[in-house]
mmCIF file of C-alpha atoms in Angstrom:
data_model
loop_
_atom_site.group_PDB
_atom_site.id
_atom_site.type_symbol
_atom_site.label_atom_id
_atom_site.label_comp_id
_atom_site.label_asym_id
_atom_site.label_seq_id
_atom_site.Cartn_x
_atom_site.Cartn_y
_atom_site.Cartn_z
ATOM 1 C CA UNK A 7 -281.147 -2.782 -117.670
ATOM 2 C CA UNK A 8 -282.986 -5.452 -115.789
ATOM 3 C CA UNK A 9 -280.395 -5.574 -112.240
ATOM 4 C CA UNK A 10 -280.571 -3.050 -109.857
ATOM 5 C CA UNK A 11 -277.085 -2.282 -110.122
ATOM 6 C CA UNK A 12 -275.763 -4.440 -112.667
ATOM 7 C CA UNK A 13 -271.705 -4.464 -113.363
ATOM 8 C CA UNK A 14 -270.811 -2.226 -116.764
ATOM 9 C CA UNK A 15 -270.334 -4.541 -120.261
ATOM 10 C CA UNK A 16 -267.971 -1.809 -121.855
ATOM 11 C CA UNK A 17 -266.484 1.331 -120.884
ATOM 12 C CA UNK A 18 -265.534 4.883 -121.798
ATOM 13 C CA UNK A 19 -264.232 5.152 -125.462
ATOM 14 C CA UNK A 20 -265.937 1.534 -126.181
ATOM 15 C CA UNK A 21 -265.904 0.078 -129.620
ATOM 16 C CA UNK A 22 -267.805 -3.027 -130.802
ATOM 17 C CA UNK A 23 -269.094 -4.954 -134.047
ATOM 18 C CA UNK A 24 -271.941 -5.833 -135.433
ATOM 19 C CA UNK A 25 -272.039 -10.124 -135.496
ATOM 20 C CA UNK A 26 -271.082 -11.489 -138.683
ATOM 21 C CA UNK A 27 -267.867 -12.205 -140.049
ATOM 22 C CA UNK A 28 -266.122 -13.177 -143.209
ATOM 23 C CA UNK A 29 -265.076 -16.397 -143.604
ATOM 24 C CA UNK A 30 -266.128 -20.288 -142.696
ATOM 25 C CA UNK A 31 -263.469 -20.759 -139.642
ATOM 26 C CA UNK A 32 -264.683 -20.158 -136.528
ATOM 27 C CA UNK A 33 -261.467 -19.801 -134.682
ATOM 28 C CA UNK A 34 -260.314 -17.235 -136.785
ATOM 29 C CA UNK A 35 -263.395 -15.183 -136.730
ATOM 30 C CA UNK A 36 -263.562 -15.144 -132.680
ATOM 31 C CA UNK A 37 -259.209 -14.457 -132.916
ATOM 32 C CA UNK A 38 -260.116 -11.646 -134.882
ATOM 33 C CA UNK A 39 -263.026 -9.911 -132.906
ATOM 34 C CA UNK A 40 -260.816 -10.564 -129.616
ATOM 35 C CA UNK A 41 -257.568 -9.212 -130.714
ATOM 36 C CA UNK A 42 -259.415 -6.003 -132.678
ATOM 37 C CA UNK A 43 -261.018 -5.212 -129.359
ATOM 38 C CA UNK A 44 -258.766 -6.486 -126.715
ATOM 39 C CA UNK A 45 -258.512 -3.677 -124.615
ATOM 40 C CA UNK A 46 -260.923 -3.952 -121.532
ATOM 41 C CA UNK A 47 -263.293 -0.684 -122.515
ATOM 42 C CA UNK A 48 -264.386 -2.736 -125.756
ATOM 43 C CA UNK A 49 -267.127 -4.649 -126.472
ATOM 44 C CA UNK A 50 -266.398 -8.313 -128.398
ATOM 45 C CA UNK A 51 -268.800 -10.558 -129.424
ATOM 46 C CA UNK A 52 -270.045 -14.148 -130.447
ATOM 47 C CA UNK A 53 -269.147 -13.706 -134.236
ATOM 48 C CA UNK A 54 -271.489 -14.928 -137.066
ATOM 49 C CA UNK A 55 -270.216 -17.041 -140.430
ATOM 50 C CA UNK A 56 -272.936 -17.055 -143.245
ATOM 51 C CA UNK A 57 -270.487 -18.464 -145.532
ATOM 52 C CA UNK A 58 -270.696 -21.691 -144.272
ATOM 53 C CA UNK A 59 -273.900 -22.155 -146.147
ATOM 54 C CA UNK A 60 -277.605 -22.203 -144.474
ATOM 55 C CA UNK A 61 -278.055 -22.899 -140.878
ATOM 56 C CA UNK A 62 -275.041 -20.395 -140.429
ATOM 57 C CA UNK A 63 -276.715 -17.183 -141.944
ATOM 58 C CA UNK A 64 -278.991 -15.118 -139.336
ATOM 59 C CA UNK A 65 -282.355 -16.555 -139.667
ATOM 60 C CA UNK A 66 -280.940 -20.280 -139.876
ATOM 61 C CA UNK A 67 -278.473 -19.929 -136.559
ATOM 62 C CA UNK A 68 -281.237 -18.227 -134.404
ATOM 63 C CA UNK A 69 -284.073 -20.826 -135.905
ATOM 64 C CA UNK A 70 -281.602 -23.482 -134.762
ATOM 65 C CA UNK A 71 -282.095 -21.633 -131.334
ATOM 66 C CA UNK A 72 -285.955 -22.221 -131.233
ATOM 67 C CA UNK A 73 -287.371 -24.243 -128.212
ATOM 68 C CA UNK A 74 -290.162 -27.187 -129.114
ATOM 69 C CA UNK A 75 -290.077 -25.576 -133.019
ATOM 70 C CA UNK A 76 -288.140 -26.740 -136.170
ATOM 71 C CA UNK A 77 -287.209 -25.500 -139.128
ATOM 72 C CA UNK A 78 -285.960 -26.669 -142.848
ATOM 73 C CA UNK A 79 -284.907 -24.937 -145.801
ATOM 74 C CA UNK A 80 -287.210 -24.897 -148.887
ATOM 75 C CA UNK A 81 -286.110 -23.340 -152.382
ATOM 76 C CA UNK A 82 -287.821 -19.935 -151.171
ATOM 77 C CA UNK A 83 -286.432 -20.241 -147.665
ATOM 78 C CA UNK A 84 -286.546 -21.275 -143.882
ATOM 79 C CA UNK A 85 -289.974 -23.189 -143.422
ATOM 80 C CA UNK A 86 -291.816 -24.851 -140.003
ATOM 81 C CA UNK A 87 -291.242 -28.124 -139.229
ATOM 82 C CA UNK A 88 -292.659 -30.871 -137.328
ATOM 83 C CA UNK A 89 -289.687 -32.638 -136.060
ATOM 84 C CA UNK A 90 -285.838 -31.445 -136.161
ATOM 85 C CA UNK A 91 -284.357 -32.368 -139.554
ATOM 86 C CA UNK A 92 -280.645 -32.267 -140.959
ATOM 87 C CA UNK A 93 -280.894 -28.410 -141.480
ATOM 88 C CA UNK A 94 -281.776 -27.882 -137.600
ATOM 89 C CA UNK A 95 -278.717 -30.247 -136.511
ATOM 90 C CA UNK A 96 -276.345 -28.640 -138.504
ATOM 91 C CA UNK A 97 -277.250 -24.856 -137.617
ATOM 92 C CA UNK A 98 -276.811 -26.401 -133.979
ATOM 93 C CA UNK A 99 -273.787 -27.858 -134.684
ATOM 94 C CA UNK A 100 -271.759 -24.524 -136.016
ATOM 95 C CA UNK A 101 -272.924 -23.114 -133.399
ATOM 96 C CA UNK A 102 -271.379 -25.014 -130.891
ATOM 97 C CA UNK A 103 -268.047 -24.528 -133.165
ATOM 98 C CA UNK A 104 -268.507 -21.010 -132.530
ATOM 99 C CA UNK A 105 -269.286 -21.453 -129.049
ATOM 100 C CA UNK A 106 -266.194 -23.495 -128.769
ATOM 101 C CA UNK A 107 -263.903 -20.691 -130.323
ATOM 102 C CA UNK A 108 -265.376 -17.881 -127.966
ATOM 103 C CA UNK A 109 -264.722 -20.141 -125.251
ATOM 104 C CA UNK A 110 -261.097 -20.623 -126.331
ATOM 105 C CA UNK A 111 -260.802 -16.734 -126.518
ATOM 106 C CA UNK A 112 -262.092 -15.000 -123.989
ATOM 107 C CA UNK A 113 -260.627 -17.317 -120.893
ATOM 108 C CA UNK A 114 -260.341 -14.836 -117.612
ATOM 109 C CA UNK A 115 -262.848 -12.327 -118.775
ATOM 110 C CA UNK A 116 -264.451 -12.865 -115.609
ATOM 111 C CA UNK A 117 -261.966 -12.278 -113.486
ATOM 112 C CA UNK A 118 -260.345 -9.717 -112.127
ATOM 113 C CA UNK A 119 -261.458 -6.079 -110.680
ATOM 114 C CA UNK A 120 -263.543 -5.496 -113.619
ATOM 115 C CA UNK A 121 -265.336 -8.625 -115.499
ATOM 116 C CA UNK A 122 -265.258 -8.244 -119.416
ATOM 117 C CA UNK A 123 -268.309 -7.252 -121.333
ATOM 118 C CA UNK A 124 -269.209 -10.043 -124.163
ATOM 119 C CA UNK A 125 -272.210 -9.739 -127.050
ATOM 120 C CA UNK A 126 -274.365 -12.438 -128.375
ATOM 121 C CA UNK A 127 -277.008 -12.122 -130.995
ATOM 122 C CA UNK A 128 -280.306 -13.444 -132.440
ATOM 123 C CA UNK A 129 -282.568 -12.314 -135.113
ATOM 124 C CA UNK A 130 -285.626 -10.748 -132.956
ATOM 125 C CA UNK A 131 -289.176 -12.184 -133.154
ATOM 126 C CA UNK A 132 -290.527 -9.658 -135.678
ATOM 127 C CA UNK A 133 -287.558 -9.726 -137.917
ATOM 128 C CA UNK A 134 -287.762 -13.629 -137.525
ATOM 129 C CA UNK A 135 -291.466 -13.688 -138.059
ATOM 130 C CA UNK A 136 -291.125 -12.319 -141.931
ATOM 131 C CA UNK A 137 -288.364 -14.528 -142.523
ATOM 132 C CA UNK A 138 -289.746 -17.959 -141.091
ATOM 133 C CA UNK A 139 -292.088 -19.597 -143.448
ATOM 134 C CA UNK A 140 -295.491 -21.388 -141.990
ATOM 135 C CA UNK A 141 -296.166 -24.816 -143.638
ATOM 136 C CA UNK A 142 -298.144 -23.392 -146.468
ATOM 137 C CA UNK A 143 -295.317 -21.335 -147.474
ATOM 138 C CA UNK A 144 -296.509 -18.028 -145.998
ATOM 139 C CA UNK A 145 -294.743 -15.989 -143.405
ATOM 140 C CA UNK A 146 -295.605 -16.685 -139.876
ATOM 141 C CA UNK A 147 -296.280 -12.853 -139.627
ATOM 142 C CA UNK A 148 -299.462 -13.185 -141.215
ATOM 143 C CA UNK A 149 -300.633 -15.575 -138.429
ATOM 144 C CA UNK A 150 -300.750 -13.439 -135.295
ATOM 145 C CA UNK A 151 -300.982 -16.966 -133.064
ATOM 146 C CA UNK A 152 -297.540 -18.159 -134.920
ATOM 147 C CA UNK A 153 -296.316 -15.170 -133.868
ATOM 148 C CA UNK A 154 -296.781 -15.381 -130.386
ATOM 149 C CA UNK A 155 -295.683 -18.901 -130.376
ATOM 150 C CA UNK A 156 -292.526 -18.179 -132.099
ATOM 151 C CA UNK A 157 -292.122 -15.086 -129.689
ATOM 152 C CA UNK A 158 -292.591 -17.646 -126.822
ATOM 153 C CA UNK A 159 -290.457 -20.032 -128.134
ATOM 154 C CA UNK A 160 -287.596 -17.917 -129.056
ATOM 155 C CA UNK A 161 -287.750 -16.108 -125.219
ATOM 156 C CA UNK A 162 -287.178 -20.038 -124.363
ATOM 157 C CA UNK A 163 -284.529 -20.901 -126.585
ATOM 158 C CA UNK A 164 -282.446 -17.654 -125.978
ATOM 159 C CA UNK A 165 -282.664 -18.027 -122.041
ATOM 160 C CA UNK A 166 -280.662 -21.354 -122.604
ATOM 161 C CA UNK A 167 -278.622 -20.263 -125.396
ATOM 162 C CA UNK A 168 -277.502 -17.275 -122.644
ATOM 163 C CA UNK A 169 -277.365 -19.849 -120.170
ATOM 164 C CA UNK A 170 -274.526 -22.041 -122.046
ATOM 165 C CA UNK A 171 -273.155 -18.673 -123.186
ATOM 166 C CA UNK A 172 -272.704 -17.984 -119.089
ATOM 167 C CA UNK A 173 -271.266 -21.221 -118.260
ATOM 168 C CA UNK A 174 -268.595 -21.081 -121.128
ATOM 169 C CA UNK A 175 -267.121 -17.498 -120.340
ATOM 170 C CA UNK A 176 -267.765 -18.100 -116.161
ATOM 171 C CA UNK A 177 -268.181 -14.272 -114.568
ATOM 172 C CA UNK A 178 -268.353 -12.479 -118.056
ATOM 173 C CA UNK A 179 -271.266 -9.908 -118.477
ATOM 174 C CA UNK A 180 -273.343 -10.830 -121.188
ATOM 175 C CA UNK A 181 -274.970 -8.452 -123.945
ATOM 176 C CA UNK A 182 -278.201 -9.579 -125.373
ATOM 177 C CA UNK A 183 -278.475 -7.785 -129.070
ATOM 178 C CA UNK A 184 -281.404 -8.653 -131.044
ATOM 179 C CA UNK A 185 -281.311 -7.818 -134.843
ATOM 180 C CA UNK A 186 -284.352 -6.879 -136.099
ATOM 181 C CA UNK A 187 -283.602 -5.624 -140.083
ATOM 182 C CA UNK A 188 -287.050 -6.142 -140.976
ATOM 183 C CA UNK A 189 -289.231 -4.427 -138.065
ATOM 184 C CA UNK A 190 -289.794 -1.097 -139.920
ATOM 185 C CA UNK A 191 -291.101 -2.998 -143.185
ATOM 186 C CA UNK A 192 -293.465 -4.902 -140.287
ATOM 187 C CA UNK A 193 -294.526 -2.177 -138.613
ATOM 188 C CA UNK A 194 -295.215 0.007 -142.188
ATOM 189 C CA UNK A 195 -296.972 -3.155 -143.395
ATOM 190 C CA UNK A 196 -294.537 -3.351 -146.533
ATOM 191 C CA UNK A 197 -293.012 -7.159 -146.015
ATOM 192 C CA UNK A 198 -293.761 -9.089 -148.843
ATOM 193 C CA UNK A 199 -296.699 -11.929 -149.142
ATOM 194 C CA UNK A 200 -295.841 -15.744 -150.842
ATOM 195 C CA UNK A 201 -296.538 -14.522 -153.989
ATOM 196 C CA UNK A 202 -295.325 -11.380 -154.412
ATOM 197 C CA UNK A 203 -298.302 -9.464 -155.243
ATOM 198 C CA UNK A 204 -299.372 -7.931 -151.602
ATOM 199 C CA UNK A 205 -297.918 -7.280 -148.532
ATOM 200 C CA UNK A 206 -299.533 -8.103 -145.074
ATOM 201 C CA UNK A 207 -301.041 -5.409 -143.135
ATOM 202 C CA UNK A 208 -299.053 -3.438 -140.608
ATOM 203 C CA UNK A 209 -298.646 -4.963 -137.407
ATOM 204 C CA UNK A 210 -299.923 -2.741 -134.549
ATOM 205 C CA UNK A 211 -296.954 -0.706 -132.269
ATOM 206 C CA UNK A 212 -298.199 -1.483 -129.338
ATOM 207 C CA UNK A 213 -298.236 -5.496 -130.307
ATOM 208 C CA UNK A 214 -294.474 -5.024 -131.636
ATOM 209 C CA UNK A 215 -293.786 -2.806 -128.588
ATOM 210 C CA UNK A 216 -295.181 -5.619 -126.124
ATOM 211 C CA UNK A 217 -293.543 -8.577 -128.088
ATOM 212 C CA UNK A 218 -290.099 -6.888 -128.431
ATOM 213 C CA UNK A 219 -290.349 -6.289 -124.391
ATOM 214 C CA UNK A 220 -291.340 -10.088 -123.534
ATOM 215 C CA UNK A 221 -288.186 -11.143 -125.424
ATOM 216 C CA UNK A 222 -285.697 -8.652 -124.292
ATOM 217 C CA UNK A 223 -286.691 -9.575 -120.642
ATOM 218 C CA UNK A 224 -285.328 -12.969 -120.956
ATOM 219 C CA UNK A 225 -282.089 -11.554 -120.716
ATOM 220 C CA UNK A 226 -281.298 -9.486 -117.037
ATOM 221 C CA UNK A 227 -278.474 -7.925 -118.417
ATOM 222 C CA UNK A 228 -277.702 -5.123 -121.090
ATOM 223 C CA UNK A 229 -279.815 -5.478 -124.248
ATOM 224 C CA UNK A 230 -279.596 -3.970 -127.695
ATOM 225 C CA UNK A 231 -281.889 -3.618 -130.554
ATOM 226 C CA UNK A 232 -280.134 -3.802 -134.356
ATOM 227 C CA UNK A 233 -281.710 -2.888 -137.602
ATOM 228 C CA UNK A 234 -279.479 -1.051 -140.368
ATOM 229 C CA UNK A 235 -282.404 -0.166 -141.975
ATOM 230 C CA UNK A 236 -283.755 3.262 -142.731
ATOM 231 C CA UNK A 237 -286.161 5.034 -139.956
ATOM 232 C CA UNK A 238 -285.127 2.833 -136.838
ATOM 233 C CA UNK A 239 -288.234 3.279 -134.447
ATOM 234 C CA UNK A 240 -285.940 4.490 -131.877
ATOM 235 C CA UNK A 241 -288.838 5.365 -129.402
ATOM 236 C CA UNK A 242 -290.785 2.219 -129.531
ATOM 237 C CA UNK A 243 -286.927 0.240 -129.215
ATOM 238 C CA UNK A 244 -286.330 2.078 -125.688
ATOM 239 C CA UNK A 245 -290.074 1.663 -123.863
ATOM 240 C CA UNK A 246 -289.425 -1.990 -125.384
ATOM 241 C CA UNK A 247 -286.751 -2.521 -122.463
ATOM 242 C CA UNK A 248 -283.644 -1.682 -125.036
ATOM 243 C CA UNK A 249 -280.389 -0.147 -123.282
ATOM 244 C CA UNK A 250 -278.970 0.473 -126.553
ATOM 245 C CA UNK A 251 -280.095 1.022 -130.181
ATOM 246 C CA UNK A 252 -277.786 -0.204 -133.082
ATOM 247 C CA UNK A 253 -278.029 1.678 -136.438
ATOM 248 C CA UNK A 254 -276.139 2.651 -139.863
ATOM 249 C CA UNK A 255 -275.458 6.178 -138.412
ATOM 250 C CA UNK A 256 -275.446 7.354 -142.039
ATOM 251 C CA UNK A 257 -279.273 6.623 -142.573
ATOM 252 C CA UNK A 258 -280.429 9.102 -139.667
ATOM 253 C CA UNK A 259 -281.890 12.524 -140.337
ATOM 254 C CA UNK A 260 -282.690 15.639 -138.438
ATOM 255 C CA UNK A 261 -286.047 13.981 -137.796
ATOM 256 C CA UNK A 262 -284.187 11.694 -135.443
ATOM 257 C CA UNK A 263 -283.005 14.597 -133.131
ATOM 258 C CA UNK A 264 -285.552 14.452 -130.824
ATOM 259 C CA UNK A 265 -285.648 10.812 -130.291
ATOM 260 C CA UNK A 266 -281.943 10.540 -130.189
ATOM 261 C CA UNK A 267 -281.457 13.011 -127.285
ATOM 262 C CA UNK A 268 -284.084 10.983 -125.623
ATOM 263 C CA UNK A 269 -282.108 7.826 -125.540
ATOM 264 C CA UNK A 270 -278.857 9.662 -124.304
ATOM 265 C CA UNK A 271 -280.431 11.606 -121.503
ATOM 266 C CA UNK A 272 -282.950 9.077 -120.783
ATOM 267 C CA UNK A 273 -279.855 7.071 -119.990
ATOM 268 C CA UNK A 274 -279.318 4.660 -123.296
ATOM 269 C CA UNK A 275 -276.635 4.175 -125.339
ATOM 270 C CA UNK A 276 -276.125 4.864 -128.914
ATOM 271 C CA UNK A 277 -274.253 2.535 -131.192
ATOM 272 C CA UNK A 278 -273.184 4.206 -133.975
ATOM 273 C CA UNK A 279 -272.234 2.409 -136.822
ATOM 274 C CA UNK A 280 -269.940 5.233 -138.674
ATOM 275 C CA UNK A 281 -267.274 2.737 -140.135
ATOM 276 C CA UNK A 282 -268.069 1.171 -143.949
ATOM 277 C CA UNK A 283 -268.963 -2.529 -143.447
ATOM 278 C CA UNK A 284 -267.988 -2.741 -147.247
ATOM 279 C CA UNK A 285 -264.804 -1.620 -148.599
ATOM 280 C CA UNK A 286 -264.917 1.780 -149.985
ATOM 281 C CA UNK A 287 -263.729 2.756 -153.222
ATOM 282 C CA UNK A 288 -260.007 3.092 -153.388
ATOM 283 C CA UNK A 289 -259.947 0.563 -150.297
ATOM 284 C CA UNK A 290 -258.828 3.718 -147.563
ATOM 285 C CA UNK A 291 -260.855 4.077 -144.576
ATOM 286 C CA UNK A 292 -261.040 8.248 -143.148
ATOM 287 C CA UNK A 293 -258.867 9.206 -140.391
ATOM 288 C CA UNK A 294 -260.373 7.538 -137.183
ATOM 289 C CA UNK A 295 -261.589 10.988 -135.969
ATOM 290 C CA UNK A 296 -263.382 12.012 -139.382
ATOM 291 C CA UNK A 297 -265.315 8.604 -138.842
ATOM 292 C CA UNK A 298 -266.700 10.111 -135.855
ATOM 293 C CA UNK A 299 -267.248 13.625 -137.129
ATOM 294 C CA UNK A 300 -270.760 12.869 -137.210
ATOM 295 C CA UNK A 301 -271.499 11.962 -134.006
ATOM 296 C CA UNK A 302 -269.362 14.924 -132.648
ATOM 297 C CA UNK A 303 -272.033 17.373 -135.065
ATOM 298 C CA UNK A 304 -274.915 15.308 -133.534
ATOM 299 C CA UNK A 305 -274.038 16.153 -130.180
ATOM 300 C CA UNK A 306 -273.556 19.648 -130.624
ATOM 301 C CA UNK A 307 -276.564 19.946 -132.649
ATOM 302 C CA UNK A 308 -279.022 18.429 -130.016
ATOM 303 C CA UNK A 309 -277.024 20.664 -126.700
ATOM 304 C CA UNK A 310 -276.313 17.328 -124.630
ATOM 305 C CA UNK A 311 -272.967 17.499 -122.580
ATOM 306 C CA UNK A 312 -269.618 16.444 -124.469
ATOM 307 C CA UNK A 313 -268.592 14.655 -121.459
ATOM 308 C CA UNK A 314 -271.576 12.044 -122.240
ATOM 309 C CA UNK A 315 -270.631 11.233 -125.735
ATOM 310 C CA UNK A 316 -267.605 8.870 -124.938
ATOM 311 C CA UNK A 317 -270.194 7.057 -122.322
ATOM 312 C CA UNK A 318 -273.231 7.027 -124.566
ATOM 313 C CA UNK A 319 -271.904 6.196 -127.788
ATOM 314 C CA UNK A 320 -270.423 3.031 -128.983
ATOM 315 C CA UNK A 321 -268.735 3.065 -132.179
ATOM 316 C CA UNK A 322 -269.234 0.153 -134.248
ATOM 317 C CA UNK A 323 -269.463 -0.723 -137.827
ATOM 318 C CA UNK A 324 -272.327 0.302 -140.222
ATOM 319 C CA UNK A 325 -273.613 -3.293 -140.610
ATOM 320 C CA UNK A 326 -272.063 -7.018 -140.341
ATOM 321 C CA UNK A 327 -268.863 -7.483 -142.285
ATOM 322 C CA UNK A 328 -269.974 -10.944 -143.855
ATOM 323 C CA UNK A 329 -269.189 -9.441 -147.502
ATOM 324 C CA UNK A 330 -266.083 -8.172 -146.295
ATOM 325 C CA UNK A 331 -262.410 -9.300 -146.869
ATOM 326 C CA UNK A 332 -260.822 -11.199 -143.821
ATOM 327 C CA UNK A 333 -258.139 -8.241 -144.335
ATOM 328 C CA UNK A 334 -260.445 -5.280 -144.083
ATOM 329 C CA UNK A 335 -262.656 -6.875 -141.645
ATOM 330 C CA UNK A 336 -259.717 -6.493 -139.552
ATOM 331 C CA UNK A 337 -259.139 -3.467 -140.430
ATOM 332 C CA UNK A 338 -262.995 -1.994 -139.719
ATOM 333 C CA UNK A 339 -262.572 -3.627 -135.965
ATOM 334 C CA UNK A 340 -259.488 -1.907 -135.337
ATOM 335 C CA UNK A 341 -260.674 1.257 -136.991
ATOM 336 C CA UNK A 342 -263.653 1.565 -134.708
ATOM 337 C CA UNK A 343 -261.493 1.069 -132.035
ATOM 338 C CA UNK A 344 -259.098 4.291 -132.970
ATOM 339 C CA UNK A 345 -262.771 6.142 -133.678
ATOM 340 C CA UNK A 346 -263.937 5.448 -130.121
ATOM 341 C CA UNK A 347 -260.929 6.410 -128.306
ATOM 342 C CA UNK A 348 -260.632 9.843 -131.020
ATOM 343 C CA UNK A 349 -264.027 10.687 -129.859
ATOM 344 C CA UNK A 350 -263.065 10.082 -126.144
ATOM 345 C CA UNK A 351 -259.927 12.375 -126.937
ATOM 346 C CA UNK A 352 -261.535 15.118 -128.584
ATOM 347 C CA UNK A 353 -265.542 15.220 -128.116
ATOM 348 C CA UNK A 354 -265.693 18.619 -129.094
#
């Protein structure tokens, strides 16, 4: 983390979610992630609606976030544009709604002995780079200038976003989480060009390393890095500045040993995403403590200390829960929540 000594976001046996949420009302969605992880230990967060339509989904909300750079939507997606349009001012405009809820639900969670720990999210500038179209209908990832610019840009627009984010919940200690689904397709040089028929080449680690690091510093709080997508570059994530690494727990392998028990003992935190974002088959979700089982094998696996794993591990969701029932949405965030505090109870 950035501070010296900065003041903890979550605590012992901490749960958390991902960022987006079923549904098109924003009150509800920011009752629901409050209530589900009300208890001071857990981690809540600035929820996400993509079924309000574009300019609420993930690349229109954080485009909507971009400093001196506009955006519309084209039949094949989010494209460049000179001047804000109607798509920019709407995406804007939910998220003030959003804003407004959070603001409504988290009043005192800067007070007290022990401020509350809250979690806002953006799409991060590689992720956003495939998905943002240049005006000739390419991605901006295949222009390493529009990169930088949009890199720039976005650093710009998140330090105000955080800054409204501040004054709204007065005292609260921010998260910074940065979703980033597409970085291992950039960095493997597999994301898609206009027409289908080639990919652009692999960007460089060391660019995405250096990139990833100017962006996360905007924020001098905790930061997180989320992609549920397979082979999470878990190394490059933590010399990029991340605290914490967010991941479908489900898609690791043994490969990941090594760099797993880095991040613990180095001193970062794991969030494991061991819940179903999408209701399984039969609609049942495992005992809280079999959701964890996992994580318990992990630890013993790699030798670290079971008196780490309720500090270093926070137990989340396997991806957003925009697909999901209002219902079981509730359920998942009150689920993790049982998980967290089972794998507190019994780390062994």
């Amino acid at each position: 983390m950035s501070n010296e000594n900065p003041p903890p976001a979550w605590g012992p046996a901490a749960a958390s979610g991902i960022g987006s949420m079923p549904g098109t009302d924003a009150r509800e969605a920011a009752r629901t992630v409050t209530g589900s992880l009300e208890e001071p230990q857990h981690l809540p967060y600035l929820p996400e609606l993509p079924a309000r339509g574009p300019g609420a989904d993930m690349l229109g909300r954080t485009a909507g976030l971009l400093a001196e750079l506009y955006v519309h939507l084209e039949p094949s997606g989010w494209r460049i544009s000179d001047r804000p349009g109607r798509d920019t001012r709407r995406a804007r405009a939910w998220l003030g709604e959003d804003l407004d809820a959070l603001e409504e639900f988290t009043q005192g969670y800067g007070q007290g002995e022990r401020p509350r720990g809250v979690k806002v999210s953006a799409v991060g500038p590689w992720s956003l780079a495939a998905g943002l179209e240049r005006r000739n209908g390419e991605a901006m990832l295949g222009d390493h200038g529009a990169v930088r610019d949009l890199a720039a840009s976005l650093t710009e627009g998140l330090a105000a976003h955080l800054a409204q984010v501040r004054r709204r919940v007065p005292g609260a200690v921010l998260v910074l989480q940065l979703d980033e689904p597409s970085l291992t397709a950039v960095l493997r040089g597999s994301v898609p060009t206009a027409s289908g028929y080639r990919t652009h080449p692999a960007v460089d680690r060391a660019v995405v390393e250096s990139t990833l690091r100017e962006v996360l510093a905007v924020h001098e709080g905790p930061t997180v890095v989320h992609s549920c997508a397979p082979d999470v570059p878990l190394g490059l994530l933590r010399r990029a500045g991340a605290d914490g690494i967010s991941l479908d727990f489900s898609l690791l392998t043994e490969r990941d040993d090594e760099a797993i028990g880095e991040l613990v003992e180095g001193g970062g935190v794991l969030f494991a995403g061991v819940v179903p974002g999408a209701e399984p088959a039969g609609g049942a979700l495992s005992d809280p403590a079999g959701s964890v089982g996992g994580v318990r094998s992990l630890w013993r696996r790699l030798g670290l200390s079971p008196g780490l794993l309720s500090e270093s591990v926070v137990v989340t969701p396997t991806c957003g829960l925009a697909g999901a029932s209002p219902a079981y949405a509730r359920a998942v965030l009150a689920h993790c929540a049982r998980a967290a505090r089972a794998l507190a109870d019994n780390p062994q």
